[in-house]
Each structure stands twice: as structure tokens, then as C-alpha cells.
Coordinates of C-alpha atoms and ligand atoms in Angstrom, one line a residue:
X1 CA 74.6 95.6 123.6
X2 CA 73.5 93.5 126.3
X3 CA 76.6 93.4 129.1
X4 CA 77.5 90.5 131.6
X5 CA 79.2 90.5 134.9
X6 CA 81.0 87.4 136.3
X7 CA 82.0 86.9 139.9
X8 CA 84.3 84.1 140.6
X9 CA 85.0 82.5 143.9
X10 CA 87.6 79.8 144.5
X11 CA 90.5 78.1 142.5
X12 CA 92.5 78.9 139.4
X13 CA 90.3 76.2 137.7
X14 CA 87.2 78.2 138.6
X15 CA 88.9 81.3 137.3
X16 CA 89.7 79.4 134.1
X17 CA 86.0 78.2 134.0
X18 CA 85.0 82.0 134.3
X19 CA 87.3 82.8 131.2
X20 CA 85.5 80.2 129.6
X21 CA 82.2 81.3 130.4
X22 CA 83.3 85.0 129.3
X23 CA 84.3 83.2 125.9
X24 CA 81.0 81.6 125.3
X25 CA 78.8 84.6 126.2
X26 CA 81.2 86.9 123.8
X27 CA 81.0 84.7 121.2
X28 CA 77.1 85.3 121.4
X29 CA 76.9 89.0 121.3
X30 CA 77.5 89.8 124.9
X31 CA 80.1 92.5 126.1
X32 CA 81.4 92.8 129.5
X33 CA 80.3 95.3 132.1
X34 CA 82.7 97.2 134.1
X35 CA 80.6 96.9 137.3
X36 CA 77.5 95.0 138.6
X37 CA 75.3 97.9 138.3
X38 CA 75.9 98.1 134.6
X39 CA 75.4 94.5 133.7
X40 CA 72.2 92.9 132.2
X41 CA 73.6 89.6 133.2
X42 CA 75.1 88.3 136.5
X43 CA 76.8 85.3 137.0
X44 CA 78.3 83.7 140.1
X45 CA 80.9 81.4 139.7
X46 CA 80.7 79.5 143.2
X47 CA 83.4 77.2 145.1
X48 CA 82.2 75.1 148.0
X49 CA 85.7 73.7 149.2
X50 CA 85.2 75.7 152.6
X51 CA 81.7 77.1 154.1
X52 CA 83.3 80.8 153.9
X53 CA 83.1 80.8 150.2
X54 CA 79.5 79.5 150.4
X55 CA 78.7 82.4 152.9
X56 CA 80.4 85.1 150.7
X57 CA 78.0 83.8 147.8
X58 CA 74.6 83.9 150.0
X59 CA 76.0 87.7 151.1
X60 CA 76.2 88.7 147.7
X61 CA 72.8 87.2 146.8
X62 CA 71.3 89.7 149.0
X63 CA 73.0 92.6 147.3
X64 CA 71.8 91.2 143.8
X65 CA 68.1 91.0 145.1
X66 CA 68.1 94.7 145.5
X67 CA 69.6 95.4 142.3
X68 CA 66.8 93.3 140.7
X69 CA 64.2 95.0 142.5
X70 CA 65.5 98.0 141.0
X71 CA 65.9 96.4 137.7
X72 CA 63.4 93.5 137.0
X73 CA 64.9 92.7 133.6
X74 CA 68.3 92.1 135.3
X75 CA 69.2 88.1 134.4
X76 CA 70.7 86.2 137.6
X77 CA 72.6 82.8 137.3
X78 CA 74.8 80.9 139.4
X79 CA 77.1 78.3 138.6
X80 CA 79.9 76.6 139.8
X81 CA 80.9 73.6 142.4
X82 CA 78.4 74.6 144.9
X83 CA 75.5 74.1 142.7
X84 CA 77.1 70.8 142.1
X85 CA 76.6 69.6 145.5
X86 CA 73.8 67.3 146.7
X87 CA 70.6 69.2 145.9
X88 CA 72.2 72.6 146.6
X89 CA 71.1 73.6 143.0
X90 CA 67.5 72.8 143.9
X91 CA 67.6 74.4 147.3
X92 CA 69.2 77.6 145.7
X93 CA 66.2 77.9 143.2
X94 CA 63.9 77.6 145.8
X95 CA 65.7 79.8 148.4
X96 CA 66.4 82.6 146.0
X97 CA 63.1 83.3 143.8
X98 CA 64.9 86.1 141.9
X99 CA 67.6 83.8 140.6
X100 CA 67.0 83.1 137.0
X101 CA 68.9 80.0 136.1
X102 CA 71.4 77.5 137.7
X103 CA 74.0 75.1 136.1
X104 CA 77.3 73.4 137.0
X105 CA 80.7 72.8 136.0
X106 CA 79.8 69.8 133.7
X107 CA 76.8 71.8 132.0
X108 CA 78.7 75.0 131.7
X109 CA 79.3 74.7 127.8
X110 CA 75.5 75.2 127.5
X111 CA 75.7 78.2 129.1
X112 CA 74.2 80.4 125.7
X113 CA 71.0 78.2 125.5
X114 CA 70.7 78.2 129.4
X115 CA 70.8 82.0 129.4
X116 CA 68.3 82.3 126.4
X117 CA 66.0 80.0 128.0
X118 CA 66.1 81.4 131.4
X119 CA 64.4 84.6 129.8
X120 CA 61.3 82.9 129.5
X121 CA 61.1 80.8 132.6
X122 CA 63.7 79.6 135.4
X123 CA 66.0 77.1 134.4
X124 CA 67.9 74.4 136.6
X125 CA 70.5 72.5 134.4
X126 CA 72.8 70.3 136.1
X127 CA 74.5 66.8 135.5
X128 CA 76.5 64.6 137.7
X129 CA 79.4 63.9 135.3
X130 CA 80.3 64.2 131.6
X131 CA 83.2 62.9 129.8
X132 CA 82.5 64.8 126.5
X133 CA 82.8 68.5 127.1
X134 CA 84.0 70.2 124.3
X135 CA 86.5 72.6 123.9
X136 CA 85.2 76.0 124.8
X137 CA 86.0 79.6 123.7
X138 CA 88.0 81.5 126.1
X139 CA 88.4 85.1 126.7
X140 CA 91.7 85.6 128.7
X141 CA 92.2 87.9 131.5
X142 CA 96.0 88.3 131.0
X143 CA 97.6 89.1 127.8
X144 CA 100.8 87.0 128.2
X145 CA 99.7 84.3 130.9
X146 CA 97.4 81.3 129.8
X147 CA 95.8 78.7 132.2
X148 CA 95.5 75.4 130.5
X149 CA 93.5 72.6 132.0
X150 CA 95.0 69.0 131.6
X151 CA 93.0 66.8 133.8
X152 CA 89.7 67.5 135.3
X153 CA 88.0 65.8 138.3
X154 CA 89.8 64.0 141.4
X155 CA 89.7 60.4 142.7
X156 CA 91.9 61.0 146.0
X157 CA 89.3 61.4 148.1
X158 CA 91.2 63.4 151.2
X159 CA 88.5 62.8 153.9
X160 CA 87.9 66.7 154.4
X161 CA 87.2 67.5 151.0
X162 CA 84.4 67.9 148.7
X163 CA 86.0 68.4 145.3
X164 CA 85.8 64.7 144.2
X165 CA 81.9 64.5 144.8
X166 CA 81.6 68.0 142.7
X167 CA 84.2 67.8 139.8
X168 CA 83.7 64.1 139.3
X169 CA 86.2 61.6 138.3
X170 CA 89.6 62.1 136.6
X171 CA 89.6 62.6 132.9
X172 CA 93.0 63.5 131.2
X173 CA 92.8 65.7 128.1
X174 CA 94.5 63.9 125.2
X175 CA 98.1 65.1 124.8
X176 CA 97.8 66.3 121.2
X177 CA 95.1 68.8 122.4
X178 CA 96.7 70.0 125.1
X179 CA 100.0 70.8 123.0
X180 CA 98.1 72.6 120.3
X181 CA 95.9 74.8 122.8
X182 CA 99.5 75.6 123.9
X183 CA 100.7 76.4 120.7
X184 CA 97.7 78.8 119.8
X185 CA 98.2 80.7 123.2
X186 CA 101.8 81.4 122.1
X187 CA 101.0 82.4 118.7
X188 CA 98.5 84.8 120.1
X189 CA 101.1 86.6 122.3
X190 CA 101.2 84.2 125.6
X191 CA 104.5 84.1 127.4
X192 CA 103.8 81.9 130.4
X193 CA 101.7 78.5 130.6
X194 CA 100.2 77.1 133.9
X195 CA 99.0 73.8 133.6
X196 CA 96.0 73.2 135.9
X197 CA 94.1 70.2 137.5
X198 CA 93.1 69.0 141.0
X199 CA 95.9 66.6 141.0
X200 CA 98.1 67.3 138.0
X201 CA 100.4 64.3 138.8
X202 CA 97.5 61.9 138.1
X203 CA 97.6 63.1 134.4
X204 CA 97.6 60.0 132.3
X205 CA 96.4 57.5 134.8
X206 CA 92.9 57.0 133.4
X207 CA 94.3 56.7 129.9
X208 CA 97.3 54.6 130.6
X209 CA 99.1 56.4 127.7
X210 CA 101.7 59.7 128.3
X211 CA 102.0 60.4 132.1
X212 CA 102.6 64.0 133.6
X213 CA 106.4 63.8 133.2
X214 CA 106.2 63.2 129.3
X215 CA 103.1 65.9 129.1
X216 CA 105.5 68.4 130.7
X217 CA 108.4 67.6 128.3
X218 CA 106.1 68.1 125.3
X219 CA 105.0 71.5 126.6
X220 CA 108.5 72.4 127.9
X221 CA 109.6 72.1 124.3
X222 CA 106.9 74.4 122.4
X223 CA 108.9 76.9 120.7
X224 CA 108.1 80.7 122.3
X225 CA 107.0 79.5 125.3
X226 CA 109.2 81.5 128.2
X227 CA 107.8 79.9 131.4
X228 CA 105.7 76.9 132.3
X229 CA 104.2 76.4 135.7
X230 CA 101.8 73.7 137.0
X231 CA 99.5 73.0 139.9
X232 CA 98.3 71.6 142.1
X233 CA 100.5 68.6 142.8
X234 CA 99.8 65.6 145.3
X235 CA 102.9 65.2 147.5
X236 CA 102.2 61.2 147.1
X237 CA 102.3 61.2 143.7
X238 CA 105.2 63.5 143.1
X239 CA 108.1 61.4 142.3
X240 CA 112.0 61.7 142.9
X241 CA 111.8 61.0 139.2
X242 CA 109.6 63.8 138.5
X243 CA 112.2 66.2 140.2
X244 CA 114.8 65.1 138.4
X245 CA 112.9 65.2 135.0
X246 CA 111.7 68.9 135.8
X247 CA 115.2 69.8 136.7
X248 CA 116.3 69.0 133.1
X249 CA 113.1 71.3 131.6
X250 CA 114.7 74.9 131.0
X251 CA 111.2 76.4 130.9
X252 CA 109.6 74.6 134.2
X253 CA 109.9 77.5 136.8
X254 CA 111.4 76.8 139.9
X255 CA 108.4 77.1 142.1
X256 CA 106.4 74.1 143.1
X257 CA 103.2 74.1 145.3
X258 CA 102.7 71.0 147.5
X259 CA 100.1 71.1 149.9
X260 CA 101.2 69.3 153.2
X261 CA 97.8 70.0 154.8
X262 CA 99.1 68.3 158.3
X263 CA 102.3 67.4 159.8
X264 CA 101.5 64.5 161.9
X265 CA 101.2 61.1 160.6
X266 CA 98.4 60.3 162.5
X267 CA 96.3 63.3 161.1
X268 CA 97.6 62.5 157.7
X269 CA 96.6 59.3 157.9
X270 CA 93.2 60.0 159.2
X271 CA 93.0 62.5 156.0
X272 CA 93.8 60.1 153.7
X273 CA 96.7 61.6 152.1
X274 CA 98.8 58.8 151.5
X275 CA 102.1 60.1 152.8
X276 CA 104.0 60.7 156.0
X277 CA 105.9 63.6 157.3
X278 CA 108.9 62.0 156.6
X279 CA 108.2 61.5 152.9
X280 CA 107.4 64.9 152.4
X281 CA 110.4 66.4 154.3
X282 CA 112.5 63.8 152.1
X283 CA 110.9 65.5 148.7
X284 CA 111.3 68.8 149.9
X285 CA 115.3 68.0 150.5
X286 CA 115.5 66.3 147.4
X287 CA 113.9 69.0 145.5
X288 CA 116.3 71.5 147.1
X289 CA 119.2 69.5 146.2
X290 CA 118.2 69.3 142.5
X291 CA 116.6 72.4 141.4
X292 CA 118.7 75.3 143.4
X293 CA 117.0 78.1 144.6
X294 CA 113.2 76.4 144.2
X295 CA 110.8 77.9 146.1
X296 CA 108.2 75.7 147.8
X297 CA 104.8 76.7 148.8
X298 CA 101.9 74.8 150.7
X299 CA 98.5 74.5 152.0
X300 CA 97.9 73.7 155.8
X301 CA 94.5 72.8 157.3
X302 CA 94.6 73.5 161.1
X303 CA 91.9 71.7 163.4
X304 CA 91.3 68.7 161.6
X305 CA 89.0 66.6 163.7
X306 CA 90.8 64.9 166.6
X307 CA 94.1 67.2 166.2
X308 CA 95.6 67.5 169.6
X309 CA 98.2 70.1 170.8
X310 CA 100.7 67.2 169.9
X311 CA 99.4 66.9 166.3
X312 CA 99.6 70.6 165.9
X313 CA 103.1 70.7 167.0
X314 CA 104.4 68.1 164.6
X315 CA 102.9 70.6 161.9
X316 CA 104.5 73.9 163.2
X317 CA 107.7 71.3 163.2
X318 CA 107.3 70.5 159.7
X319 CA 106.7 74.4 158.8
X320 CA 110.0 75.2 160.6
X321 CA 111.9 72.5 158.7
X322 CA 110.5 72.9 155.4
X323 CA 111.1 76.8 155.4
X324 CA 107.9 77.4 152.8
X325 CA 108.1 80.6 150.7
X326 CA 104.5 80.9 151.8
X327 CA 101.5 78.8 152.8
X328 CA 97.7 78.9 152.6
X329 CA 96.7 78.3 155.8
X330 CA 92.9 77.2 156.6
X331 CA 90.7 76.4 159.3
X332 CA 89.1 73.0 159.2
X333 CA 85.6 73.3 157.5
X334 CA 83.3 70.4 158.1
X335 CA 81.8 69.7 154.5
X336 CA 78.5 67.8 154.3
X337 CA 79.1 64.3 152.5
X338 CA 82.7 64.0 153.4
X339 CA 84.0 61.3 155.8
X340 CA 85.5 63.8 158.2
X341 CA 82.5 65.9 158.8
X342 CA 81.0 63.1 160.9
X343 CA 83.6 62.3 163.0
X344 CA 82.6 63.0 166.7
X345 CA 86.0 64.7 167.7
X346 CA 85.6 67.9 166.1
X347 CA 88.1 70.6 167.3
X348 CA 86.4 73.9 168.9
X349 CA 86.5 77.0 166.9
X350 CA 88.5 78.9 169.8
X351 CA 91.2 76.3 169.6
X352 CA 91.4 76.1 165.7
X353 CA 91.6 80.1 165.5
X354 CA 94.3 80.1 168.1
X355 CA 96.3 77.4 166.4
X356 CA 95.8 79.3 162.8
X357 CA 97.0 82.4 164.0
X358 CA 99.9 80.7 165.5
X359 CA 100.9 79.3 162.4
X360 CA 100.4 82.3 160.4
X361 CA 102.6 84.5 162.7
X362 CA 105.1 81.7 162.3
X363 CA 105.0 81.4 158.7
X364 CA 104.9 85.3 158.1
X365 CA 108.4 85.3 159.7
X366 CA 109.7 82.6 157.5
X367 CA 108.3 84.0 154.5
X368 CA 110.1 87.6 155.8
X369 CA 113.3 85.8 156.3
X370 CA 113.2 84.0 152.8
X371 CA 112.5 87.1 151.2
X372 CA 115.2 89.3 153.3
X373 CA 117.7 86.5 151.9
X374 CA 117.2 87.5 148.6
X375 CA 117.8 91.1 149.0
X376 CA 121.0 92.3 147.2
X377 CA 120.2 89.6 144.4
X378 CA 119.6 89.9 140.6
X379 CA 116.2 88.2 139.3
X380 CA 114.6 88.0 136.7
X381 CA 110.8 89.0 136.5
X382 CA 107.9 89.1 134.0
X383 CA 106.1 91.9 134.2
X384 CA 102.2 91.9 134.9
X385 CA 101.6 95.4 134.7
X386 CA 100.8 98.5 137.1
X387 CA 100.3 97.7 140.8
X388 CA 96.8 98.0 142.0
X389 CA 97.6 101.2 144.3
X390 CA 99.8 103.0 142.2
X391 CA 100.4 103.1 138.4
X392 CA 103.5 104.5 138.6
X393 CA 104.7 101.4 140.4
X394 CA 104.8 98.4 138.1
X395 CA 104.8 94.4 139.5
X396 CA 106.1 91.4 138.3
X397 CA 107.0 87.9 139.3
X398 CA 110.3 85.8 139.7
X399 CA 110.4 82.3 138.4
X400 CA 110.0 81.3 141.8
X401 CA 106.5 82.8 141.8
X402 CA 107.7 85.8 144.5
X403 CA 105.8 89.0 143.7
X404 CA 108.6 92.1 142.7
X405 CA 107.2 95.9 142.8
X406 CA 109.5 98.1 140.9
X407 CA 109.2 101.9 140.1
X408 CA 109.1 102.8 136.5
X409 CA 107.0 100.8 133.4
X410 CA 107.8 98.0 131.4
X411 CA 105.7 96.0 128.7
X412 CA 103.1 93.4 130.4
X413 CA 104.6 89.9 129.5
X414 CA 108.4 91.3 129.0
X415 CA 111.2 89.6 131.0
X416 CA 113.2 92.3 133.2
X417 CA 116.3 91.9 135.4
X418 CA 115.8 93.7 138.7
X419 CA 118.1 94.1 141.7
X420 CA 116.1 93.3 144.8
X421 CA 116.5 96.0 147.5
X422 CA 114.1 95.6 150.2
X423 CA 111.2 93.4 150.9
X424 CA 108.2 92.8 153.5
X425 CA 106.3 89.7 154.3
X426 CA 104.6 89.1 150.9
X427 CA 106.4 91.3 148.5
X428 CA 109.7 92.1 147.2
X429 CA 111.0 95.6 146.0
X430 CA 113.3 95.9 143.1
X431 CA 114.9 98.4 140.8
X432 CA 115.1 97.8 136.9
X433 CA 118.4 97.1 135.4
X434 CA 119.3 98.6 132.4
X435 CA 119.4 96.5 129.6
X436 CA 122.8 95.9 128.3
X437 CA 123.3 97.6 124.6
X438 CA 123.2 94.9 121.9
X439 CA 127.0 94.5 120.9
Ligands
LIG501 N1 88.3 72.8 155.2 C1 89.8 73.4 154.9 N2 90.2 73.5 154.3 C2 90.2 72.8 153.0 N3 90.8 72.6 151.9 C3 90.0 71.8 151.1 N4 89.0 71.5 152.0 C4 88.9 71.8 153.1 C5 88.0 71.8 154.2 N5 87.2 71.0 154.3 C6 92.0 73.3 151.6 C7 93.0 72.5 151.3 C8 93.3 72.5 149.9 C9 92.8 73.7 149.5 C10 92.6 74.0 148.1 O1 91.9 74.2 150.4 O2 94.2 72.8 152.0 O3 94.7 72.2 149.3
LIG502 FE1 90.5 67.6 147.5 FE2 92.4 66.0 148.1 FE3 91.4 65.9 145.6 FE4 93.0 67.8 146.1 S1 93.8 65.8 146.3 S2 91.0 68.2 145.4 S3 92.5 67.8 148.7 S4 90.4 65.4 147.4

């Protein structure tokens, strides 16, 4: 049997696309390989949000070139957002002559034909945007968690971001289709659903029909679902009414990922984010009031062009006030074709790094204190499976999306009560509580 190996870079959307690629390949007679060396076909699913992701792909291509020399019949393909950028697909085909095919997020559904064609000649198959992408088979990585795409594309055009150029216009999936996909997942044993979109709050804006809040309510009511999550939200579009609505939906978890990006109003404006620090902090406060115990996580970019020490201090001030459970922090990375990349006042790399280190250090302390405050309490976790390092230790997540490790074993996807006993910056430690005997 022919075997494939997929390498995925970037966000959950790419992870979901990779699950679909695996689904298409397996429907067409391919089997998964345990490692690169055993594969007859290797596909890189790329990301282009930051330059670092591109560097990683180029590094991997160096390794693949050697593999192909040793095994000339190996097929190598590249897909994903990076290929969809202006001329990048064409450039890669020229620059890497050992690559057999290139495709993008809008042509992924034709993967099987593309692979077949590439056996007889090199293939480049990209399209600008498509509205008729069909439902694709999925090979899920997790037995109990399913990602469900609800809206594709993004029209926010934050001035630093390449996503709107590569993922295209916002297109919402019909409500009925989403709900029936969720029902199918639940019938196959799924307990947790994560609704995905670059900006989930924009759901329904293009159709003028059901909005995000109504969609959530419909999914929340699907029988058999234990936990419902969604990402990513845009603080500008996250209304107080949505917070009220969520607070009444029992399956929606008490975790919200709300990227702030920067804490200075001047920088937020230059980023084209459409909210102020005051708006953001008001939203955080409202969430804490209406959804007790909610964890809030965020994304922060440091070193956006023109960011001064004062601007950075304002970011730090929001970090102190919002007390995020955790934060993804990034150095600003200029992306060709975005308005911010051509601004003249780029921040020197050394300064960006210094600010990032300072931010990370401070956020780590806040995350540690956040975890410490939970020690001694009981939490319900959904078990994920054995921890990566030690098969005697299992791992699960709280509804607030905090990872908890515990000694002993439990069925993946099952809900367990744990007493939290210890923690470090990113992990909580707990002990399984004995289930109470049925009366
Ligand atoms: N530079 C650095 N970080 C970026 N992000 C998006 N574009 C850039 C960029 N050009 C970050 C944002 C976003 C996350 C997915 O990636 O914080 O929320
Ligand atoms: Fe990029 Fe902004 Fe769209 Fe997020 S909302 S994908 S940061 S343009």
C-alpha cells in the first residue's frame, strides 16, 4: 500500500485542512506512514502568517531534497497559505525542482487528481478564491474532539496580516450543514466540538441570515455534546449581548481567546483593529462578571512599526489589568503585500526582542499566579490521553482549557473530577477523584 506523510504548519485551520487532506488520500487508497522516511508521498501544509513559518518550510525542503535523492520515486507536494501568496507557488516550483506539485487552500479538494497528475509531470494548481468548495472527507486526529469550520476567509485587513489576501472573502457555511456535521461527529463518539474561523464573530454577515450567537445556540443544543469551543474571536465584534448569550449556554466552555494584539490606542488604530484598550478592558470585565471563572487568553504582537516605549508600556499595562491565563506573543514580522510592511518606522529587531522577552517574563508570572490560585480546588477535565513524556501520566483539559496532568489512566474523551494539587507556569497537576458509587 502507498503511504503518505503530512507535515502541518500554522493554525488550527491548517490542522483541519490536513485532516481533510488525509481523508481524501485515505479514500483513494493511501495509508498513513509513521515517519517521513517510510513515505511514498510527503505533503507540506504551509503557513505564511509570520516569516518564521516560511523559514521552517524551507529548512524542511532541504531535508526532503536529500530523501528524494535517495528515493527518486518519492512524491513531494506543497500546499497551504504560503503557496497562495502572490507568485510564491510559481517561485517555489522553479526554486525547488524536486517538488512534484503545488496547490493551495482553494484547490485542496482536488488533491487526489493533483497527486495522480504529478506522477507524469510537475503540477501547479492554484486558484484565487472559490465559493463552491465541497464538503470533504475527514480523518480526525482525535477520537473525541472535532474541529468544524463555520466560516472561511477574513475581510478585516488588519494592517500587519496576510490572511485576507490568501484565504479570501468571508463565506459562512449554512447553519444546517454545520449542525448536521456536528451531529455526525457526535454519532461517531465526539464529545467536544471546536468551531473554527479566522473571525468567528463575522459568521452570517455575508448571508444576512443566522448570526454567530444563533449558530452557537443551535450547536449548543445538539444532544450528546459535552463541550463547545470556538476560535478565533475578534474583540471588535464580540458584543456584550454575545457574552450574555454564551453565559446561558451550558456546553460553551468558560474560555475565550480574544487577541488584543497591542495595548496602545495609537498602535491599535494603525493596526486597523477597530477597538480601543478601554473597549477591550470593558469586554474583559463584562466577561468576568457574567461568566465566573472564565479564562481569557490572547495574542500580542510586539514591535509593530512605530511602536515606542510608551506604546509598549501601554501593552504591558493591559497585560497587568486583563490577567490573561496565557498569551501567544509574537515579534512583528513584516509580510510583503500588507500595508504595515512598507511603513518607514520599522522597529529594530534587538528592541523588538527585548520587549518580547520582557512581556513573556511578566506574562509567565501572571500565568503561574493564575494557576496557583486554582490549587486545592476541584476541576472537571476531559481526558486527552497519556502525556507525551510519560505513559504512566495522563493529561486532560479543564473547561477553561488549562492542561492538567495526573497519575493513572482514564479513557480519552471521558470526563473526570480532579483535585488540583500543584502547578507550574503552563501546567496544572492533579489527582483523580474516585467516582461516587451510583446510589
Ligand atoms: N507579525 C507577527 N504576528 C502576526 N500575527 C498575524 N500577523 C502577524 C505578523 N505579520 C499574529 C497575530 C494573530 C496570530 C494568529 O498571529 O497575533 O492573532
Ligand atoms: Fe488577520 Fe486581522 Fe483577519 Fe485575524 S482578523 S486573520 S489578524 S486580518
